[in-house]
mmCIF file of C-alpha atoms in Angstrom:
data_model
loop_
_atom_site.group_PDB
_atom_site.id
_atom_site.type_symbol
_atom_site.label_atom_id
_atom_site.label_comp_id
_atom_site.label_asym_id
_atom_site.label_seq_id
_atom_site.Cartn_x
_atom_site.Cartn_y
_atom_site.Cartn_z
ATOM 1 C CA MET A 1 63.325 146.575 85.713
ATOM 2 C CA LYS A 2 61.969 143.564 83.813
ATOM 3 C CA LYS A 3 58.710 143.977 81.949
ATOM 4 C CA ASN A 4 55.939 141.568 82.940
ATOM 5 C CA ILE A 5 54.571 139.512 80.050
ATOM 6 C CA ASN A 6 51.413 137.397 79.931
ATOM 7 C CA ILE A 7 50.813 134.861 77.168
ATOM 8 C CA LEU A 8 47.542 133.588 75.700
ATOM 9 C CA GLY A 9 48.116 131.411 72.660
ATOM 10 C CA SER A 10 50.609 128.633 72.001
ATOM 11 C CA CYS A 11 54.189 127.504 72.456
ATOM 12 C CA VAL A 12 55.176 129.857 69.603
ATOM 13 C CA SER A 13 54.646 132.814 71.935
ATOM 14 C CA ARG A 14 56.126 131.030 74.957
ATOM 15 C CA ASP A 15 59.208 129.872 73.037
ATOM 16 C CA THR A 16 59.802 133.413 71.805
ATOM 17 C CA PHE A 17 61.013 134.024 75.342
ATOM 18 C CA GLY A 18 61.912 130.505 76.465
ATOM 19 C CA MET A 19 64.428 129.943 73.652
ATOM 20 C CA SER A 20 66.498 132.796 75.097
ATOM 21 C CA GLU A 21 68.416 132.875 78.372
ATOM 22 C CA ASN A 22 66.406 134.347 81.258
ATOM 23 C CA ASP A 23 63.352 134.633 79.008
ATOM 24 C CA GLY A 24 65.091 137.303 76.968
ATOM 25 C CA GLY A 25 65.141 139.747 79.871
ATOM 26 C CA PHE A 26 61.372 139.601 80.491
ATOM 27 C CA HIS A 27 59.342 138.127 83.327
ATOM 28 C CA ILE A 28 56.626 135.712 82.210
ATOM 29 C CA GLU A 29 53.821 136.371 84.677
ATOM 30 C CA LYS A 30 50.894 134.245 83.407
ATOM 31 C CA CYS A 31 50.897 131.779 80.521
ATOM 32 C CA VAL A 32 48.063 129.726 79.019
ATOM 33 C CA THR A 33 48.867 127.794 75.842
ATOM 34 C CA ASN A 34 46.476 124.848 75.937
ATOM 35 C CA SER A 35 43.053 126.392 75.287
ATOM 36 C CA GLY A 36 41.231 126.412 71.966
ATOM 37 C CA ILE A 37 38.951 129.095 70.624
ATOM 38 C CA PHE A 38 35.836 126.882 70.853
ATOM 39 C CA SER A 39 36.304 126.541 74.607
ATOM 40 C CA LEU A 40 37.253 130.159 75.259
ATOM 41 C CA CYS A 41 34.180 131.448 73.429
ATOM 42 C CA SER A 42 31.602 129.015 74.808
ATOM 43 C CA PRO A 43 29.733 129.339 78.129
ATOM 44 C CA LYS A 44 30.306 127.539 81.395
ATOM 45 C CA LEU A 45 28.630 124.172 81.573
ATOM 46 C CA SER A 46 27.845 124.658 85.245
ATOM 47 C CA ASP A 47 28.514 127.062 88.103
ATOM 48 C CA GLU A 48 30.056 124.124 89.896
ATOM 49 C CA ILE A 49 33.787 123.429 89.739
ATOM 50 C CA LEU A 50 34.012 120.569 87.250
ATOM 51 C CA CYS A 51 37.585 119.515 87.913
ATOM 52 C CA SER A 52 40.758 120.252 89.848
ATOM 53 C CA GLU A 53 44.441 119.628 89.251
ATOM 54 C CA ASP A 54 44.160 116.410 91.270
ATOM 55 C CA ASP A 55 42.090 114.945 88.432
ATOM 56 C CA PHE A 56 45.196 114.867 86.202
ATOM 57 C CA PRO A 57 47.854 113.005 88.228
ATOM 58 C CA ASN A 58 49.827 111.862 85.173
ATOM 59 C CA SER A 59 50.554 115.408 83.994
ATOM 60 C CA GLY A 60 52.938 118.140 85.010
ATOM 61 C CA HIS A 61 51.663 121.095 87.003
ATOM 62 C CA TYR A 62 51.531 123.451 84.026
ATOM 63 C CA TYR A 63 49.377 121.094 81.945
ATOM 64 C CA GLN A 64 47.166 120.380 84.954
ATOM 65 C CA ARG A 65 46.554 124.094 85.409
ATOM 66 C CA CYS A 66 45.814 124.687 81.730
ATOM 67 C CA ALA A 67 43.253 121.864 81.669
ATOM 68 C CA VAL A 68 41.500 123.097 84.810
ATOM 69 C CA LEU A 69 41.347 126.680 83.551
ATOM 70 C CA ASP A 70 39.952 125.507 80.214
ATOM 71 C CA ILE A 71 37.267 123.189 81.573
ATOM 72 C CA ASN A 72 36.133 125.561 84.355
ATOM 73 C CA LYS A 73 36.243 128.530 81.916
ATOM 74 C CA ASN A 74 38.588 130.613 84.072
ATOM 75 C CA VAL A 75 41.270 131.444 81.511
ATOM 76 C CA PHE A 76 40.577 135.172 81.260
ATOM 77 C CA ASP A 77 40.197 135.516 85.052
ATOM 78 C CA TYR A 78 43.534 133.794 85.542
ATOM 79 C CA VAL A 79 45.368 135.908 82.972
ATOM 80 C CA ASN A 80 43.994 139.084 84.578
ATOM 81 C CA GLU A 81 44.883 138.077 88.151
ATOM 82 C CA SER A 82 48.066 140.159 88.203
ATOM 83 C CA GLU A 83 49.386 143.321 86.590
ATOM 84 C CA PHE A 84 51.269 142.984 83.331
ATOM 85 C CA ASP A 85 52.963 145.323 80.899
ATOM 86 C CA TYR A 86 52.028 143.350 77.774
ATOM 87 C CA ILE A 87 50.050 140.285 76.796
ATOM 88 C CA VAL A 88 51.255 138.297 73.776
ATOM 89 C CA ILE A 89 48.529 136.587 71.739
ATOM 90 C CA ASP A 90 48.799 134.146 68.859
ATOM 91 C CA PHE A 91 46.247 131.981 67.056
ATOM 92 C CA VAL A 92 47.977 128.585 66.808
ATOM 93 C CA ASN A 93 46.369 126.601 69.633
ATOM 94 C CA LEU A 94 43.231 128.696 69.508
ATOM 95 C CA MET A 95 42.367 127.191 66.139
ATOM 96 C CA SER A 96 44.274 123.930 65.879
ATOM 97 C CA LYS A 97 43.315 122.106 69.060
ATOM 98 C CA GLN A 98 40.971 119.115 69.143
ATOM 99 C CA VAL A 99 37.534 120.019 70.503
ATOM 100 C CA LEU A 100 35.143 118.103 72.771
ATOM 101 C CA GLN A 101 31.433 118.931 72.837
ATOM 102 C CA VAL A 102 30.139 118.035 76.306
ATOM 103 C CA ARG A 103 26.886 117.992 78.300
ATOM 104 C CA MET A 104 26.297 117.441 82.018
ATOM 105 C CA LYS A 105 25.408 113.872 82.907
ATOM 106 C CA ASN A 106 21.675 113.164 83.024
ATOM 107 C CA ASP A 107 20.871 116.445 81.254
ATOM 108 C CA THR A 108 18.423 115.666 78.444
ATOM 109 C CA ASP A 109 18.225 119.204 77.041
ATOM 110 C CA GLU A 110 20.114 119.064 73.754
ATOM 111 C CA GLU A 111 20.755 122.828 73.893
ATOM 112 C CA ASN A 112 22.674 122.590 77.166
ATOM 113 C CA PHE A 113 26.176 121.879 75.961
ATOM 114 C CA THR A 114 29.530 123.582 75.759
ATOM 115 C CA TYR A 115 32.956 123.002 74.236
ATOM 116 C CA ILE A 116 36.198 122.187 76.012
ATOM 117 C CA THR A 117 39.665 121.645 74.593
ATOM 118 C CA ARG A 118 41.213 118.195 74.412
ATOM 119 C CA THR A 119 44.291 119.396 76.260
ATOM 120 C CA GLN A 120 47.484 117.473 76.831
ATOM 121 C CA ALA A 121 46.365 116.705 80.393
ATOM 122 C CA ILE A 122 43.180 115.040 79.113
ATOM 123 C CA ASN A 123 45.227 112.944 76.698
ATOM 124 C CA GLU A 124 47.623 111.951 79.469
ATOM 125 C CA ASN A 125 44.764 111.069 81.855
ATOM 126 C CA PRO A 126 42.139 109.207 79.779
ATOM 127 C CA GLU A 127 40.329 108.035 82.885
ATOM 128 C CA PHE A 128 39.304 111.641 83.586
ATOM 129 C CA LEU A 129 36.642 111.638 80.876
ATOM 130 C CA GLU A 130 35.289 108.319 82.185
ATOM 131 C CA ASN A 131 34.704 109.848 85.636
ATOM 132 C CA ALA A 132 33.924 113.470 84.687
ATOM 133 C CA PRO A 133 30.558 115.010 85.673
ATOM 134 C CA PHE A 134 29.783 115.456 81.980
ATOM 135 C CA ASP A 135 29.458 113.287 78.894
ATOM 136 C CA VAL A 136 31.307 113.779 75.625
ATOM 137 C CA ILE A 137 28.794 114.227 72.802
ATOM 138 C CA LYS A 138 31.375 114.343 70.055
ATOM 139 C CA SER A 139 35.048 115.011 69.372
ATOM 140 C CA PHE A 140 36.258 116.929 66.333
ATOM 141 C CA ASN A 141 39.006 119.161 64.948
ATOM 142 C CA ALA A 142 38.385 122.901 65.066
ATOM 143 C CA TYR A 143 39.249 123.228 61.380
ATOM 144 C CA ASP A 144 36.468 120.764 60.501
ATOM 145 C CA ASP A 145 33.745 123.230 61.550
ATOM 146 C CA GLU A 146 34.718 126.300 59.556
ATOM 147 C CA PHE A 147 31.475 128.216 60.112
ATOM 148 C CA THR A 148 31.513 127.949 63.921
ATOM 149 C CA MET A 149 35.248 128.507 64.138
ATOM 150 C CA MET A 150 35.167 131.756 62.175
ATOM 151 C CA ALA A 151 32.124 132.952 64.131
ATOM 152 C CA PHE A 152 34.128 132.357 67.304
ATOM 153 C CA VAL A 153 37.043 134.354 65.838
ATOM 154 C CA TYR A 154 34.832 137.470 65.777
ATOM 155 C CA GLN A 155 33.531 136.698 69.264
ATOM 156 C CA TYR A 156 37.071 136.139 70.518
ATOM 157 C CA ALA A 157 38.162 139.540 69.183
ATOM 158 C CA GLU A 158 35.316 141.158 71.164
ATOM 159 C CA MET A 159 36.312 139.263 74.310
ATOM 160 C CA ILE A 160 39.906 140.425 73.964
ATOM 161 C CA GLN A 161 38.640 144.023 73.673
ATOM 162 C CA GLN A 162 36.601 143.597 76.856
ATOM 163 C CA HIS A 163 39.318 141.986 78.958
ATOM 164 C CA PHE A 164 42.537 143.771 77.993
ATOM 165 C CA ASP A 165 43.822 147.261 77.312
ATOM 166 C CA GLN A 166 44.576 147.318 73.579
ATOM 167 C CA ASN A 167 47.782 149.250 74.166
ATOM 168 C CA LYS A 168 49.120 146.274 76.145
ATOM 169 C CA ILE A 169 48.310 143.659 73.487
ATOM 170 C CA ILE A 170 51.032 142.246 71.233
ATOM 171 C CA ILE A 171 49.632 140.159 68.380
ATOM 172 C CA LEU A 172 52.210 137.626 67.191
ATOM 173 C CA GLU A 173 51.443 136.492 63.641
ATOM 174 C CA THR A 174 52.087 132.831 62.820
ATOM 175 C CA LYS A 175 51.698 130.659 59.731
ATOM 176 C CA PRO A 176 51.792 126.912 59.111
ATOM 177 C CA MET A 177 54.774 126.066 56.919
ATOM 178 C CA GLU A 178 55.073 123.483 54.162
ATOM 179 C CA ARG A 179 58.661 122.333 54.743
ATOM 180 C CA TYR A 180 60.828 121.324 57.671
ATOM 181 C CA ILE A 181 64.391 120.306 58.475
ATOM 182 C CA ASP A 182 64.546 116.663 59.524
ATOM 183 C CA ASN A 183 66.907 115.182 62.108
ATOM 184 C CA GLU A 184 69.694 114.742 59.571
ATOM 185 C CA GLY A 185 69.429 118.192 58.032
ATOM 186 C CA ASN A 186 67.347 117.248 54.997
ATOM 187 C CA ILE A 187 64.576 119.592 53.854
ATOM 188 C CA LYS A 188 61.268 117.754 53.548
ATOM 189 C CA LEU A 189 57.631 118.511 52.793
ATOM 190 C CA PHE A 190 54.929 117.963 55.380
ATOM 191 C CA SER A 191 52.298 115.432 54.400
ATOM 192 C CA ALA A 192 49.456 116.690 52.202
ATOM 193 C CA SER A 193 47.054 115.392 54.864
ATOM 194 C CA ASN A 194 47.944 118.431 56.984
ATOM 195 C CA ASN A 195 45.806 120.624 54.665
ATOM 196 C CA ILE A 196 48.289 123.469 55.014
ATOM 197 C CA ALA A 197 46.658 125.686 52.374
ATOM 198 C CA LYS A 198 43.304 125.423 54.154
ATOM 199 C CA LYS A 199 44.831 126.174 57.552
ATOM 200 C CA THR A 200 46.806 129.096 56.139
ATOM 201 C CA ARG A 201 43.609 130.616 54.777
ATOM 202 C CA TYR A 202 41.792 130.248 58.103
ATOM 203 C CA ILE A 203 44.565 131.586 60.268
ATOM 204 C CA SER A 204 45.294 134.517 57.938
ATOM 205 C CA GLU A 205 41.623 135.528 58.050
ATOM 206 C CA ALA A 206 41.598 135.163 61.839
ATOM 207 C CA TYR A 207 44.582 137.473 62.243
ATOM 208 C CA GLU A 208 42.965 140.000 59.912
ATOM 209 C CA VAL A 209 39.805 139.994 62.052
ATOM 210 C CA LEU A 210 41.774 140.341 65.285
ATOM 211 C CA GLU A 211 44.017 143.129 64.021
ATOM 212 C CA ASN A 212 41.115 145.109 62.537
ATOM 213 C CA SER A 213 39.203 144.752 65.811
ATOM 214 C CA LEU A 214 42.198 145.906 67.881
ATOM 215 C CA PRO A 215 43.609 148.915 66.003
ATOM 216 C CA LYS A 216 45.685 150.043 68.992
ATOM 217 C CA ALA A 217 47.367 146.658 69.501
ATOM 218 C CA HIS A 218 51.005 146.095 68.601
ATOM 219 C CA VAL A 219 51.438 143.666 65.692
ATOM 220 C CA ILE A 220 54.496 141.530 64.956
ATOM 221 C CA LYS A 221 54.129 140.535 61.313
ATOM 222 C CA PHE A 222 55.270 137.126 60.079
ATOM 223 C CA PRO A 223 58.447 137.399 57.953
ATOM 224 C CA ASN A 224 57.790 137.585 54.219
ATOM 225 C CA VAL A 225 60.075 134.601 53.518
ATOM 226 C CA GLU A 226 59.884 130.860 53.991
ATOM 227 C CA VAL A 227 60.501 130.124 57.670
ATOM 228 C CA LEU A 228 61.327 126.435 57.779
ATOM 229 C CA CYS A 229 60.029 124.252 60.573
ATOM 230 C CA ASN A 230 62.445 122.161 62.588
ATOM 231 C CA ALA A 231 62.190 118.478 63.496
ATOM 232 C CA ASN A 232 64.879 119.124 66.137
ATOM 233 C CA HIS A 233 62.664 121.661 67.905
ATOM 234 C CA LYS A 234 62.316 121.105 71.656
ATOM 235 C CA TRP A 235 58.637 120.165 71.138
ATOM 236 C CA GLU A 236 59.365 117.971 68.073
ATOM 237 C CA VAL A 237 58.240 118.488 64.495
ATOM 238 C CA HIS A 238 55.064 120.511 63.884
ATOM 239 C CA LEU A 239 53.660 122.968 61.332
ATOM 240 C CA PHE A 240 54.351 125.824 63.767
ATOM 241 C CA HIS A 241 57.665 124.740 65.309
ATOM 242 C CA TYR A 242 60.109 126.988 63.511
ATOM 243 C CA ILE A 243 63.848 127.396 63.061
ATOM 244 C CA SER A 244 65.536 129.412 65.800
ATOM 245 C CA GLU A 245 65.803 132.583 63.699
ATOM 246 C CA TYR A 246 62.046 133.104 63.951
ATOM 247 C CA TYR A 247 62.136 133.194 67.759
ATOM 248 C CA SER A 248 65.077 135.620 67.711
ATOM 249 C CA TYR A 249 63.098 137.804 65.326
ATOM 250 C CA ALA A 250 59.941 137.736 67.452
ATOM 251 C CA LEU A 251 61.898 138.475 70.649
ATOM 252 C CA ASP A 252 63.678 141.433 69.055
ATOM 253 C CA CYS A 253 60.283 142.757 67.972
ATOM 254 C CA VAL A 254 58.889 142.440 71.516
ATOM 255 C CA ARG A 255 61.941 144.321 72.773
ATOM 256 C CA ALA A 256 61.254 147.033 70.190
ATOM 257 C CA VAL A 257 57.653 147.361 71.375
ATOM 258 C CA ALA A 258 58.661 147.453 75.043
ATOM 259 C CA GLY A 259 61.453 149.965 74.462
ATOM 260 C CA SER A 260 59.953 152.398 71.947
ATOM 261 C CA ALA A 261 59.089 155.884 73.078
ATOM 262 C CA ASP A 262 56.175 156.304 70.653
ATOM 263 C CA ARG A 263 54.168 154.346 68.112
ATOM 264 C CA GLU A 264 55.752 155.916 65.055
ATOM 265 C CA SER A 265 59.250 154.997 66.229
ATOM 266 C CA GLU A 266 57.985 151.513 67.037
ATOM 267 C CA LYS A 267 56.560 150.993 63.536
ATOM 268 C CA ILE A 268 59.802 152.125 61.906
ATOM 269 C CA LEU A 269 61.863 149.841 64.135
ATOM 270 C CA LEU A 270 59.568 146.851 63.591
ATOM 271 C CA ARG A 271 59.790 147.287 59.822
ATOM 272 C CA ARG A 272 63.573 147.487 60.064
ATOM 273 C CA ILE A 273 63.841 144.353 62.222
ATOM 274 C CA LYS A 274 61.540 142.458 59.854
ATOM 275 C CA SER A 275 63.600 143.486 56.837
ATOM 276 C CA LEU A 276 66.880 142.491 58.503
ATOM 277 C CA TYR A 277 65.622 139.050 59.520
ATOM 278 C CA GLU A 278 64.080 138.430 56.112
ATOM 279 C CA GLN A 279 67.469 139.116 54.562
ATOM 280 C CA LEU A 280 69.200 136.932 57.149
ATOM 281 C CA ILE A 281 66.853 133.996 56.580
ATOM 282 C CA ARG A 282 67.160 134.316 52.803
ATOM 283 C CA GLU A 283 70.956 134.287 53.026
ATOM 284 C CA ARG A 284 71.143 131.345 55.402
ATOM 285 C CA TYR A 285 68.561 129.190 53.695
ATOM 286 C CA SER A 286 68.736 130.310 50.076
ATOM 287 C CA CYS A 287 70.345 127.015 49.063
ATOM 288 C CA THR A 288 67.611 124.843 50.578
ATOM 289 C CA ALA A 289 65.647 124.485 47.339
ATOM 290 C CA ASP A 290 67.604 121.319 46.568
ATOM 291 C CA GLY A 291 66.767 119.889 49.985
ATOM 292 C CA VAL A 292 70.167 120.423 51.600
ATOM 293 C CA TYR A 293 70.470 122.188 54.945
ATOM 294 C CA PRO A 294 73.395 124.655 54.789
ATOM 295 C CA LEU A 295 75.344 123.417 57.811
ATOM 296 C CA VAL A 296 78.823 122.084 57.018
ATOM 297 C CA ASN A 297 81.137 120.348 59.480
ATOM 298 C CA LYS A 298 84.655 121.456 58.494
ATOM 299 C CA SER A 299 86.528 119.873 61.397
ATOM 300 C CA PHE A 300 89.795 118.047 60.776
ATOM 301 C CA ILE A 301 92.644 116.260 62.599
ATOM 302 C CA SER A 302 96.296 117.272 62.626
ATOM 303 C CA SER A 303 97.735 114.002 61.319
ATOM 304 C CA LYS A 304 96.737 110.598 59.988
ATOM 305 C CA SER A 305 99.824 108.975 61.500
ATOM 306 C CA VAL A 306 101.485 109.533 64.898
ATOM 307 C CA ARG A 307 104.034 107.771 67.057
ATOM 308 C CA LEU A 308 102.996 106.236 70.374
ATOM 309 C CA GLY A 309 103.145 108.997 72.997
ATOM 310 C CA GLU A 310 102.528 111.771 70.473
ATOM 311 C CA PRO A 311 99.182 113.600 70.563
ATOM 312 C CA VAL A 312 96.793 114.169 67.705
ATOM 313 C CA THR A 313 94.976 117.507 67.574
ATOM 314 C CA ILE A 314 91.300 117.633 66.685
ATOM 315 C CA CYS A 315 90.426 121.010 65.153
ATOM 316 C CA LEU A 316 86.758 122.031 65.307
ATOM 317 C CA ASN A 317 85.034 124.185 62.733
ATOM 318 C CA ALA A 318 81.607 124.558 61.135
ATOM 319 C CA GLU A 319 79.942 126.904 58.673
ATOM 320 C CA GLY A 320 76.398 127.691 57.555
ATOM 321 C CA GLY A 321 73.184 126.849 59.356
ATOM 322 C CA THR A 322 72.551 128.982 62.412
ATOM 323 C CA GLY A 323 75.608 130.095 64.367
ATOM 324 C CA LYS A 324 76.702 129.336 67.925
ATOM 325 C CA TYR A 325 77.987 125.887 67.075
ATOM 326 C CA SER A 326 78.581 123.150 69.640
ATOM 327 C CA TYR A 327 80.659 120.000 69.295
ATOM 328 C CA GLU A 328 80.874 116.458 70.624
ATOM 329 C CA ILE A 329 83.881 114.211 70.022
ATOM 330 C CA PHE A 330 83.938 110.402 70.143
ATOM 331 C CA ILE A 331 86.752 107.900 69.645
ATOM 332 C CA ARG A 332 87.219 104.155 69.299
ATOM 333 C CA LYS A 333 89.762 101.647 68.038
ATOM 334 C CA LYS A 334 88.909 100.494 64.549
ATOM 335 C CA LEU A 335 86.546 97.510 64.495
ATOM 336 C CA GLU A 336 85.451 98.137 68.092
ATOM 337 C CA ARG A 337 81.700 98.420 68.413
ATOM 338 C CA ASN A 338 81.245 101.217 70.926
ATOM 339 C CA TRP A 339 82.299 104.854 70.677
ATOM 340 C CA GLN A 340 83.717 106.557 73.768
ATOM 341 C CA PRO A 341 83.040 110.279 74.336
ATOM 342 C CA LEU A 342 86.071 112.504 74.864
ATOM 343 C CA ASP A 343 85.960 115.054 77.662
ATOM 344 C CA PHE A 344 85.679 118.230 75.611
ATOM 345 C CA GLU A 345 84.996 121.439 77.542
ATOM 346 C CA GLY A 346 84.797 123.909 74.674
ATOM 347 C CA GLY A 347 87.127 125.853 72.451
ATOM 348 C CA SER A 348 88.213 125.373 68.871
ATOM 349 C CA SER A 349 90.412 122.289 69.362
ATOM 350 C CA MET A 350 91.533 119.567 71.730
ATOM 351 C CA THR A 351 94.423 117.139 71.855
ATOM 352 C CA TYR A 352 94.218 113.409 72.400
ATOM 353 C CA GLU A 353 97.162 111.198 73.281
ATOM 354 C CA PRO A 354 96.590 107.550 72.256
ATOM 355 C CA MET A 355 97.847 104.842 74.621
ATOM 356 C CA HIS A 356 98.104 101.847 72.265
ATOM 357 C CA PHE A 357 99.472 100.797 68.915
ATOM 358 C CA ALA A 358 96.276 100.700 66.883
ATOM 359 C CA VAL A 359 94.173 102.283 64.195
ATOM 360 C CA TYR A 360 91.810 104.827 65.777
ATOM 361 C CA GLU A 361 88.569 106.358 64.502
ATOM 362 C CA ILE A 362 87.262 109.772 65.554
ATOM 363 C CA CYS A 363 83.744 111.127 65.104
ATOM 364 C CA VAL A 364 83.099 114.857 65.450
ATOM 365 C CA LYS A 365 79.470 115.982 65.776
ATOM 366 C CA ALA A 366 78.853 119.638 64.993
ATOM 367 C CA SER A 367 75.430 121.096 65.817
ATOM 368 C CA ASP A 368 73.918 124.564 65.509
ATOM 369 C CA GLU A 369 71.120 126.449 67.267
ATOM 370 C CA ASN A 370 68.529 124.437 65.350
ATOM 371 C CA ASN A 371 70.051 121.252 66.822
ATOM 372 C CA VAL A 372 70.849 119.923 63.362
ATOM 373 C CA VAL A 373 73.875 117.612 63.586
ATOM 374 C CA LYS A 374 76.516 117.068 60.921
ATOM 375 C CA LYS A 375 79.072 114.311 61.529
ATOM 376 C CA GLU A 376 82.607 113.946 60.205
ATOM 377 C CA TYR A 377 84.744 110.820 60.613
ATOM 378 C CA PHE A 378 88.545 110.590 60.712
ATOM 379 C CA GLU A 379 91.078 107.800 60.988
ATOM 380 C CA PHE A 380 94.684 107.807 62.205
ATOM 381 C CA VAL A 381 97.344 105.166 62.872
ATOM 382 C CA VAL A 382 99.560 104.919 65.979
ATOM 383 C CA HIS A 383 102.879 103.229 65.201
#
């Protein structure tokens, strides 16, 4: 029977399951990934319902729900609505989201304010803030108010203790990374304006507070190697959007927690999984210091010259990167502008029978699980 998982954190936790078929064999019961720690730890602005999903018509249902839960301060109630086997928590969105300080309209008491998160739904529906029953006093980044943010970290740890059984909590450690793979497989540095060192210090301290406050929680440690970020990630490039190996690692760790008979066995297994993935990541990405992603397209064609009516075979092969390669094949007559896709249904090769006397060009695109694409071009003559 599938284990029920709730998520309170960011897309890192959600993608741990979503990157795998059928959510990795788990059932995701409740998921909230659009609330920041300022909002979760601050009081309700009013006992009234301040908004509903109808206030965010330009957003999908999930983002509507997250915004409503955040603004009405119902996140913990929602997460606890149904039974779950484990709740996965991470600190990415808790600390990195933009914050809005708000006060009810016509309220002149400067002490009557709260914080809400500038969620995706608010960004997609700017008219909401114009018509909301509250005014925005100021907007700021959570990292800009270090004192309040870290005070909320301690408060958040207490709230987690109050709302959830520690034995059901899985803390998923995350870190902002300095380098990423771009769309063409080059390794690049994030801009210095991201203040990665500062964010690393904050988030490391936050995890330390949370883990010390929840000694019975299960902890998935971040690998002790560089885990590159990925511009080809489904949610685009970001300091916390990692290569696919990280999500495989985190999912295997969740499986270890869910399947272990006792805590001692779990700790041994988690250490073993961490060691194996650290070795795997080192081996796959050890040559990235020079800025080259280790995916190589080694495809080739059977001949550079064929007679009319004879087929040419396109042999598909790739090495490096992250396995489970996929291929796309395109063809055109030389000097033609547009490439035409060939109907390729899988396998290690395909044959193509040209219909005209001409010089043909073939493009083979090889991609891996990180969606990095390496292209190879070939030319053959039909005579």
